[in-house]
Coordinates of C-alpha atoms in Angstrom, one line a residue:
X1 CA 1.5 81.9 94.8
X2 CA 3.1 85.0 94.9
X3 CA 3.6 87.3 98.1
X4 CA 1.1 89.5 96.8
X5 CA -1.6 87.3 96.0
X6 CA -5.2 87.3 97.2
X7 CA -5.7 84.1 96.6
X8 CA -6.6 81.9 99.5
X9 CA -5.9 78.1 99.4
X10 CA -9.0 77.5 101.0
X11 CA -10.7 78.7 97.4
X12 CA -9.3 75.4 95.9
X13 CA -11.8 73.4 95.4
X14 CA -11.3 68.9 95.8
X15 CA -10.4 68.8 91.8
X16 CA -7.2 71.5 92.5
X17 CA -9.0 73.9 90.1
X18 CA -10.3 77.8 91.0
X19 CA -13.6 76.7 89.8
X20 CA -15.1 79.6 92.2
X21 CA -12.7 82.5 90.9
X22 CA -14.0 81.6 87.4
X23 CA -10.3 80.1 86.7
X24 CA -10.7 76.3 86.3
X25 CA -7.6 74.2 84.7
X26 CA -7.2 74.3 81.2
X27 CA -7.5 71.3 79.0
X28 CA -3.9 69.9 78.4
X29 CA -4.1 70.3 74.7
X30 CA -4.9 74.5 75.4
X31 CA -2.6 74.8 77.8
X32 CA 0.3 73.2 76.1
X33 CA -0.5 73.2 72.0
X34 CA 2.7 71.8 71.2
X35 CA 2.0 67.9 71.4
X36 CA -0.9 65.6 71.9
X37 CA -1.8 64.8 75.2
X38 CA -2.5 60.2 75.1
X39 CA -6.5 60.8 74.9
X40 CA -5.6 61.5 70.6
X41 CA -3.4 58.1 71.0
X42 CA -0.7 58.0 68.4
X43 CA -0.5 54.9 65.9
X44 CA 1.8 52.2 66.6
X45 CA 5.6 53.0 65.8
X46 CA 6.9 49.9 68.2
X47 CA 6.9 46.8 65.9
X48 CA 10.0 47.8 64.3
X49 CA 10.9 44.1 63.6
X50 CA 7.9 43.1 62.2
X51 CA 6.6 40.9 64.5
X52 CA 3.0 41.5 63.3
X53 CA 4.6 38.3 60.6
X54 CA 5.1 35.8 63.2
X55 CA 0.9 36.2 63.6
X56 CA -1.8 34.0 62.0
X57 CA -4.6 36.4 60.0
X58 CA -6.4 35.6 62.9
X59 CA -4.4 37.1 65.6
X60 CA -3.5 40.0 63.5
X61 CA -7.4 40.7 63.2
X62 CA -7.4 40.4 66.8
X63 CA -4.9 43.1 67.4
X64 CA -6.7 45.2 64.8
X65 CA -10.2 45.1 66.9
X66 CA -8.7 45.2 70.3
X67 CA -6.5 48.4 69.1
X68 CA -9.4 50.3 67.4
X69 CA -11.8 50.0 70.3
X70 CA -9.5 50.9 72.9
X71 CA -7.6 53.6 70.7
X72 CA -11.5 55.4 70.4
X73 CA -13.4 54.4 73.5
X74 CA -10.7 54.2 76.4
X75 CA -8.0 56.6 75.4
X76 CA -10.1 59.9 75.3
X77 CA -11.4 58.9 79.3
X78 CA -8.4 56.8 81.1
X79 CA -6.6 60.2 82.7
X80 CA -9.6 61.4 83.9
X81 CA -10.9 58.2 85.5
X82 CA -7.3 57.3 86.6
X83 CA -7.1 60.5 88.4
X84 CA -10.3 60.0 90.3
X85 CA -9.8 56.1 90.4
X86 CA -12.6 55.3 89.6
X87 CA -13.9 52.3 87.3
X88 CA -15.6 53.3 83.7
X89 CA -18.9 50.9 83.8
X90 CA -20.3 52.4 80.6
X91 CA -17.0 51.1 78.8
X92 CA -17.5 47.2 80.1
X93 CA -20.2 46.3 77.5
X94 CA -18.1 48.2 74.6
X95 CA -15.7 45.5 75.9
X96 CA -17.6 42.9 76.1
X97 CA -18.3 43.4 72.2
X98 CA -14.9 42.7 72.0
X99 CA -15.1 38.8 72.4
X100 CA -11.8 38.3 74.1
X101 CA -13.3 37.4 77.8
X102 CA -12.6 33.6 77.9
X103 CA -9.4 34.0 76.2
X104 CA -8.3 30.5 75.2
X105 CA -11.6 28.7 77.0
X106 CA -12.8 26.5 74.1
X107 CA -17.1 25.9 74.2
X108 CA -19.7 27.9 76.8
X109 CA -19.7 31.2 74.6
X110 CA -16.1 31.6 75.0
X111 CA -13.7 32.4 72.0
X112 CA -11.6 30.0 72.2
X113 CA -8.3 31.9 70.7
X114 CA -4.8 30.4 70.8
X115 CA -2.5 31.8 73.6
X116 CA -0.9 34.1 71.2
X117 CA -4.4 35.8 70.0
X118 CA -5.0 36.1 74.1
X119 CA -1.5 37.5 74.9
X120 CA -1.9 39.8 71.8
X121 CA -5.6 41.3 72.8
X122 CA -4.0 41.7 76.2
X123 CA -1.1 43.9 75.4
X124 CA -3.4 46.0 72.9
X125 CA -5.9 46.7 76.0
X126 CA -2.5 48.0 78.0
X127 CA -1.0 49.6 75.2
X128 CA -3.5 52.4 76.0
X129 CA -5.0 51.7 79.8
X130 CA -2.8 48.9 81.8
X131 CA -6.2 49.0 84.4
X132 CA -8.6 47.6 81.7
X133 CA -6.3 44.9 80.6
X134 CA -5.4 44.1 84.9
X135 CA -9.7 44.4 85.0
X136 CA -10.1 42.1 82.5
X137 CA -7.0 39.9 83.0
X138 CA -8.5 39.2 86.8
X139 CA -12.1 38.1 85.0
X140 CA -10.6 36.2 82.2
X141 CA -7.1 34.5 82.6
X142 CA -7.6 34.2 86.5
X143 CA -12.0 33.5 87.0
X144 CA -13.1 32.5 84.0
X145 CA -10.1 30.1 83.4
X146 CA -10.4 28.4 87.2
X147 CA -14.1 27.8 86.8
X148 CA -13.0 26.4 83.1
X149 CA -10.2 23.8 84.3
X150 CA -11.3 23.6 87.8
X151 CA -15.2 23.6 87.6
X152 CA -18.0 20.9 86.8
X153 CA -20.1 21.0 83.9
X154 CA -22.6 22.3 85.3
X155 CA -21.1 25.1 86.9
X156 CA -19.3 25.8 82.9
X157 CA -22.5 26.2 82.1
X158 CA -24.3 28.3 84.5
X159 CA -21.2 30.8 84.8
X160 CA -19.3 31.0 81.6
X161 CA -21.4 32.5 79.3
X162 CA -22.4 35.6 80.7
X163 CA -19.1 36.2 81.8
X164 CA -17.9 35.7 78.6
X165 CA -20.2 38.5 77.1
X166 CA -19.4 40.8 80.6
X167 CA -22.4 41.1 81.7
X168 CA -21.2 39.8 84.6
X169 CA -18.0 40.2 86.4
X170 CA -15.5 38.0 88.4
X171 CA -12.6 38.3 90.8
X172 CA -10.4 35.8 92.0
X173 CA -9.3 36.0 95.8
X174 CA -6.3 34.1 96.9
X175 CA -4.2 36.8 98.8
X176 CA -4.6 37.4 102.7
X177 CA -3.0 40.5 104.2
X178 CA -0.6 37.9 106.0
X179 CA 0.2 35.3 103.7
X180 CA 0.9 37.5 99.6
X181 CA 4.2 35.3 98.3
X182 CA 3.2 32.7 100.8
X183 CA -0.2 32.6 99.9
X184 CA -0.3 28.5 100.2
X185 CA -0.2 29.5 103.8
X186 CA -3.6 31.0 103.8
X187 CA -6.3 30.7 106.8
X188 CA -9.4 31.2 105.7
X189 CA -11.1 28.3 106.6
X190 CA -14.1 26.4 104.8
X191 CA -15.8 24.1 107.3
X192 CA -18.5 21.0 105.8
X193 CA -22.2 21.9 107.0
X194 CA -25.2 20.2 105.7
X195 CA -26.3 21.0 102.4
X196 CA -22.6 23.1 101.9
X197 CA -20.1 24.7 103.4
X198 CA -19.1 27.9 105.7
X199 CA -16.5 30.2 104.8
X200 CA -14.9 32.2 107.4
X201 CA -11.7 34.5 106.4
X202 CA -10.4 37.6 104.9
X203 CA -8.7 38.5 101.5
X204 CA -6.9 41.2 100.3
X205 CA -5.9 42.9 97.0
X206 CA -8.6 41.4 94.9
X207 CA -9.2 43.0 92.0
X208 CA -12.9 43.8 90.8
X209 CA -14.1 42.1 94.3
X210 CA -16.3 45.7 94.7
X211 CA -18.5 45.3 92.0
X212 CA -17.8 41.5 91.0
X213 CA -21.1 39.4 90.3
X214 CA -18.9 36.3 91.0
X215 CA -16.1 35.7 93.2
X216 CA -13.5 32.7 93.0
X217 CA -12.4 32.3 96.9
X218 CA -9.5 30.0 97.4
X219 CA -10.0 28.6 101.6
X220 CA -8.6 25.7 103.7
X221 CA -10.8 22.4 104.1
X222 CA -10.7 22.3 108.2
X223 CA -11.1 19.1 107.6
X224 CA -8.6 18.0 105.3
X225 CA -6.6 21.0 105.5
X226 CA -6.1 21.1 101.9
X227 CA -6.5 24.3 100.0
X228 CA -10.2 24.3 97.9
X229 CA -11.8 26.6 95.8
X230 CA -15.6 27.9 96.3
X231 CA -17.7 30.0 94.0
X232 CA -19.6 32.8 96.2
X233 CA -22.3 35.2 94.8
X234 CA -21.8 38.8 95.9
X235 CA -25.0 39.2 97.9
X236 CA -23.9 36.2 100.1
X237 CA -25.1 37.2 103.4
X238 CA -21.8 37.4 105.6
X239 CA -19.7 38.9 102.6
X240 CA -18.4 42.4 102.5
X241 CA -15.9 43.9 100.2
X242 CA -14.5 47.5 100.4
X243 CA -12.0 49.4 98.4
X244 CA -8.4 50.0 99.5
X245 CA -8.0 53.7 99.2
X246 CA -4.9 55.7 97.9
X247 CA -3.0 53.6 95.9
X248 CA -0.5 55.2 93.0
X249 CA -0.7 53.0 90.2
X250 CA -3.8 50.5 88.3
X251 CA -6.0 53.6 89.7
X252 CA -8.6 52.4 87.8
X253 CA -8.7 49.1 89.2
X254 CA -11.5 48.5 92.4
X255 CA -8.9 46.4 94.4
X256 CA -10.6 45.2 98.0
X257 CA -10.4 44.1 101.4
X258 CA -12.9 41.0 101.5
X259 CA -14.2 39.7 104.6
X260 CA -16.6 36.6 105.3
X261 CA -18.2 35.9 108.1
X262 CA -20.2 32.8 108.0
X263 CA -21.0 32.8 104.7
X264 CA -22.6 29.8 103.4
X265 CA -21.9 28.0 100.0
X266 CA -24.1 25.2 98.1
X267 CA -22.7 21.9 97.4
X268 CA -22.9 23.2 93.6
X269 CA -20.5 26.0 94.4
X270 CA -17.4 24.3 95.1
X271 CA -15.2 23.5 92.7
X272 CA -14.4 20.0 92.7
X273 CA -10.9 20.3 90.5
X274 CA -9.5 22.4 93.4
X275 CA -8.3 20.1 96.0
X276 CA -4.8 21.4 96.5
X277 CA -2.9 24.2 96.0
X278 CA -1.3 22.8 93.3
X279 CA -4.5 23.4 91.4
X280 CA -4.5 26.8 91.3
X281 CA -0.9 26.3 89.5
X282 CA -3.2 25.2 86.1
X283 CA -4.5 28.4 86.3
X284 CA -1.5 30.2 87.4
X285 CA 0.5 28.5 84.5
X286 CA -1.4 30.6 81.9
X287 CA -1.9 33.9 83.4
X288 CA 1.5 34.3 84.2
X289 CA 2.2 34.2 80.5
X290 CA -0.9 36.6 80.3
X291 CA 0.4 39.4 83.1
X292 CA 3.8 38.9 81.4
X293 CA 2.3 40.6 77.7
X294 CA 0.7 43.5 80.2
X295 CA 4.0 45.2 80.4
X296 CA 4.7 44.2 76.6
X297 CA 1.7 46.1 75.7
X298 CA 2.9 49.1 78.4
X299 CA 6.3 49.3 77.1
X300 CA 4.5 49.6 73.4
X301 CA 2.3 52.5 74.7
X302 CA 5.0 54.2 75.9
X303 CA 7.7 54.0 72.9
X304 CA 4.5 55.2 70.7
X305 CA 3.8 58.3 72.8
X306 CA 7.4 59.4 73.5
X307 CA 8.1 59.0 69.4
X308 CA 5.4 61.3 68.4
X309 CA 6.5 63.6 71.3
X310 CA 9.6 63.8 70.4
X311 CA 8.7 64.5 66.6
X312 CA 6.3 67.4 67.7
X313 CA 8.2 69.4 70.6
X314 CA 9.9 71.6 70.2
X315 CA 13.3 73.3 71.8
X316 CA 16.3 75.4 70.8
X317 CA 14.9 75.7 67.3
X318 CA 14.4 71.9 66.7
X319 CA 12.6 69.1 67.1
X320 CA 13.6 66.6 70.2
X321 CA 13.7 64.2 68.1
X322 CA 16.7 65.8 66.7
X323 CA 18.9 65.4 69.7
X324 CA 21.3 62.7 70.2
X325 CA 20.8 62.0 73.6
X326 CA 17.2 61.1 73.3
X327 CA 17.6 59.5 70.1
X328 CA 19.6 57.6 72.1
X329 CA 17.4 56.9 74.5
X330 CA 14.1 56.4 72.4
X331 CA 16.5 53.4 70.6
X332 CA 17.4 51.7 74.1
X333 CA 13.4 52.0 74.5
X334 CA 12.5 50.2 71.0
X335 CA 15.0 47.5 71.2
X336 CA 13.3 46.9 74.7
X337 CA 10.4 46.6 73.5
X338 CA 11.4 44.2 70.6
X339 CA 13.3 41.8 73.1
X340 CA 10.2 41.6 75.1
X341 CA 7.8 40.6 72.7
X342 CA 10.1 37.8 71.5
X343 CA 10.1 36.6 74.4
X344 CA 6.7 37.2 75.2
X345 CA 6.1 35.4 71.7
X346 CA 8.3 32.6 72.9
X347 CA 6.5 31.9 76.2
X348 CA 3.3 31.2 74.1
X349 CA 4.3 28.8 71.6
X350 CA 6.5 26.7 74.6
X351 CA 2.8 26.8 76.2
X352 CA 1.0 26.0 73.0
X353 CA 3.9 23.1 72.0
X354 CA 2.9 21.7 75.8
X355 CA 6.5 22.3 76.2
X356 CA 6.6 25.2 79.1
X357 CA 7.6 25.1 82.5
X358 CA 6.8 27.0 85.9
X359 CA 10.3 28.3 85.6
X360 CA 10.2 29.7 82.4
X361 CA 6.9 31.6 83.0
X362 CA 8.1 33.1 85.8
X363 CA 11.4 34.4 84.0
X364 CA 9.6 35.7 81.2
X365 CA 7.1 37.7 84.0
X366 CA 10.1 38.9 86.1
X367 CA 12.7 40.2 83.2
X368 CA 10.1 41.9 81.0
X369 CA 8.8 43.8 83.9
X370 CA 11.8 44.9 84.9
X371 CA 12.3 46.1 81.3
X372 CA 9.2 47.7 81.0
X373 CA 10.2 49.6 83.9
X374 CA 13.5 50.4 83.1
X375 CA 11.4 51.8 79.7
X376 CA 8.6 53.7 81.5
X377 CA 12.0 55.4 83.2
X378 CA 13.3 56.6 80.0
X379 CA 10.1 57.5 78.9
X380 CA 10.0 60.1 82.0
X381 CA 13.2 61.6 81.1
X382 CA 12.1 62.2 77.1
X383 CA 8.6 63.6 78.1
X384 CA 10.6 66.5 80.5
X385 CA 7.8 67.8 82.9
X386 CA 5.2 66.3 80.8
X387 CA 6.6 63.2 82.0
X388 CA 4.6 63.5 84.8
X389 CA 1.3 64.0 83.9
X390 CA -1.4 61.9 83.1
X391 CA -2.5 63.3 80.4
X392 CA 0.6 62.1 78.4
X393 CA 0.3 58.4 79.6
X394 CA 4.0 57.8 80.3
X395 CA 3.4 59.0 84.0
X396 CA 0.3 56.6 84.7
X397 CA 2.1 53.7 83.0
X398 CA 5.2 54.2 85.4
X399 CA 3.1 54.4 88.1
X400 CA 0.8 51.3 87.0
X401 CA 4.2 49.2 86.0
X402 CA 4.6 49.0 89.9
X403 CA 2.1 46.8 91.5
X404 CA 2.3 44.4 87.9
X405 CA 5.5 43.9 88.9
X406 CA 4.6 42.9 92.6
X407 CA 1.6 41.0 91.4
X408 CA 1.2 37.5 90.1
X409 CA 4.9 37.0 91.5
X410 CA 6.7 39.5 92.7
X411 CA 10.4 40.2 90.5
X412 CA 12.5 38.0 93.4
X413 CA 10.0 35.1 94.1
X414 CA 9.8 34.4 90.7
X415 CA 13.5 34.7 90.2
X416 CA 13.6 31.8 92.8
X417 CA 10.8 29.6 90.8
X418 CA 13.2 29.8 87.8
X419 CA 16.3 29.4 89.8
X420 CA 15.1 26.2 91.4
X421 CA 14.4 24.7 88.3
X422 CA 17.5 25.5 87.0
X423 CA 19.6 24.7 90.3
X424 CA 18.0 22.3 91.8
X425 CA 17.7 24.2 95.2
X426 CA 14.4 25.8 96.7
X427 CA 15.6 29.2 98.2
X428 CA 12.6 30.7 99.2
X429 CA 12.8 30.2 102.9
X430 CA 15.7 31.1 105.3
X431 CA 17.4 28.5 106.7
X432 CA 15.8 27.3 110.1
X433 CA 19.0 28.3 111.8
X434 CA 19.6 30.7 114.9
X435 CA 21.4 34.2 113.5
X436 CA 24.9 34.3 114.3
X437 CA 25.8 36.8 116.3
X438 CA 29.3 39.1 114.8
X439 CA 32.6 38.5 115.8
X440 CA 33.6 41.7 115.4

């Protein structure tokens, strides 16, 4: 605002536009012709190795529907929505038409893919929108699959189907706001009453829990004092769940605070293969792998908008393209991208050969976030201010690279699952020692 200006900054109205003065923002493809914002999203310049080969037909059709639906129904609405975090209902039955919710679930109207045909329909959903594929990551690899391997027929059967189609929704709660990497140390409590149980607790950082039809809570038997797993409708009286406000990235996502206060749960609501934590480590076993092709997919989004920005801006008389220092830079981006799907790639067929371990899920998770991060980085730099708007993807994607890379693991706890396996030594707790107090 200049000195001179009669414009007051109480004339700004919520949305940061001068709607009153007749002067609302511009759309991004008016106000700055030379490239295309994300919502026109560019084709896919990533697979520079060809990995599209090491797919069966099957998986390849996969990628094909996954990429078209989100390409036309997600891309033209994820900046706005991200901006105003809120979640896009109308777009859950488009994905539902999908048929990926269930991922690997065989039976129960589930589709029954292999691990790669999962891993490949969740990087396509976060090659455009990294908060659709957490959304339906959360109701699919983490729900769906714990009612699946943990769950009695009966319960299959009632649950699985709808949420395969999404007309229904589920969240899984594990994390408390005091126990997140120590989450087997969690206190809410599920006491034996006639006819059920009583839940008493608090979780935190559940995605979906706001709107979710169907929650997965994860609370300690008071009288065994073993961890077991509870199905709880969202009308439960005792049950409220609230959205955590102001966070910078997976804007989209309805993350919540969940609190129970007596709620009661049948008999036929408890999941009888969770006994343990351990348990939740067969579902953990295959979401890992799942979280770890989100940033795959990200880091693919990225390298596809930063090449067709770089081929249509424009400065000192040439393309950007035409410079060395962000050729140099868009390379260092591809050949990211190509080491992380082969490992990605990797991490499914040591799954599917029966052959993977805790430790190698949680290096694949740890390094190819950290690369996707160190990609959404360069990204920034190519896109020059742009880089930090929206409307050109790389900006939200940096911003949603952050909590994946906390979530599901953060980068040093699983550093430590993998370094135990290979070492032999659990380092994940300080030694029970009195500081030492300096010398010096």
């Amino acid at each position: 605002m200049t000195a001179h200006s009669s414009l007051n900054p109480a004339d700004l109205d919520k949305s940061g536009t001068r709607s009153q003065l007749g002067l609302p923002a511009m759309d991004v493809s008016l106000a700055f012709p030379q490239a295309t914002p994300a919502s026109v999203f560019p084709s896919c310049t990533s697979d520079y190795y060809h990995f599209d080969d090491l797919l069966t037909q099957e998986e390849r059709d996969i990628r094909i529907k996954v990429r078209k639906c989100m390409e036309k129904e997600v891309a033209p609405i994820m900046a706005r929505y991200w901006e105003r975090a809120e979640f896009p209902f109308h777009v859950v039955p488009k994905l539902g038409t999908l048929r990926i919710s269930g991922g690997t679930i065989k039976g129960y109207g589930c589709p029954g893919m292999s691990i790669t045909g999962s891993a490949i329909a969740t990087a396509e959903v976060a090659r455009v929108d990294a908060s659709c594929s957490t959304f339906i990551l959360v109701h699919s690899s983490l729900a769906m699959l714990t009612i699946a391997l943990c769950g009695s027929e009966q319960q299959k059967n009632r649950y699985l189907p709808s949420l395969a189609e999404l007309s229904t929704v589920a969240c899984w709660a594990l994390t408390e706001p005091d126990y997140g990497s120590d989450a087997s140390g969690l206190r809410t409590i599920a006491t034996k009453v006639e006819g059920g149980w009583i839940l008493e607790g608090q979780k935190r950082w559940i995605g979906n829990s706001t709107f979710a039809d169907v929650l997965i809570i994860f609370a300690r038997n008071t009288s065994t004092n073993q961890i077991n797993g509870f199905i709880v409708k969202k009308d439960a009286p005792g049950l409220t769940a609230s959205k955590i406000e102001n966070k910078i990235g997976l804007r989209i996502v309805q993350n919540g605070d969940i609190i129970m206060k007596k709620v009661f749960v049948p008999d036929d609501d408890r999941l009888p293969g969770v006994n343990s934590f351990q348990d939740t480590n067969k579902v953990l076993a295959v979401s890992r792998v799942m979280v770890s092709w989100q940033p795959i997919g990200i880091a693919m989004g990225i390298y596809d908008i930063c090449h067709r920005y770089l081929m249509e801006r424009k400065q000192f008389g040439a393309p950007l393209a035409a410079f060395q220092i962000n050729q140099q830079k868009l390379v260092q981006m591809l050949g990211n991208v190509q080491a992380m799907f082969l490992v990605g790639w990797r991490l499914c067929k040591l799954y599917e050969a029966g052959k993977m371990t805790p430790g190698h899920a949680s290096l694949g998770k740890a390094w190819i976030t950290k690369k996707a991060r160190e990609t959404a980085a360069l990204g920034r730099e190519l896109l020059g201010g742009n880089g930090i708007l929206a409307d050109f993807l790389v900006a939200k994607a940096f911003c949603d690279l952050e909590p994946i890379y906390t979530y599901e693991g953060t980068y040093e706890i699983n550093s430590l699952v993998t370094g135990r396996e290979v070492t032999g030594y659990a380092a994940f707790k300080p030694a029970a020692s009195k500081p030492q107090r300096s010398r010096l």
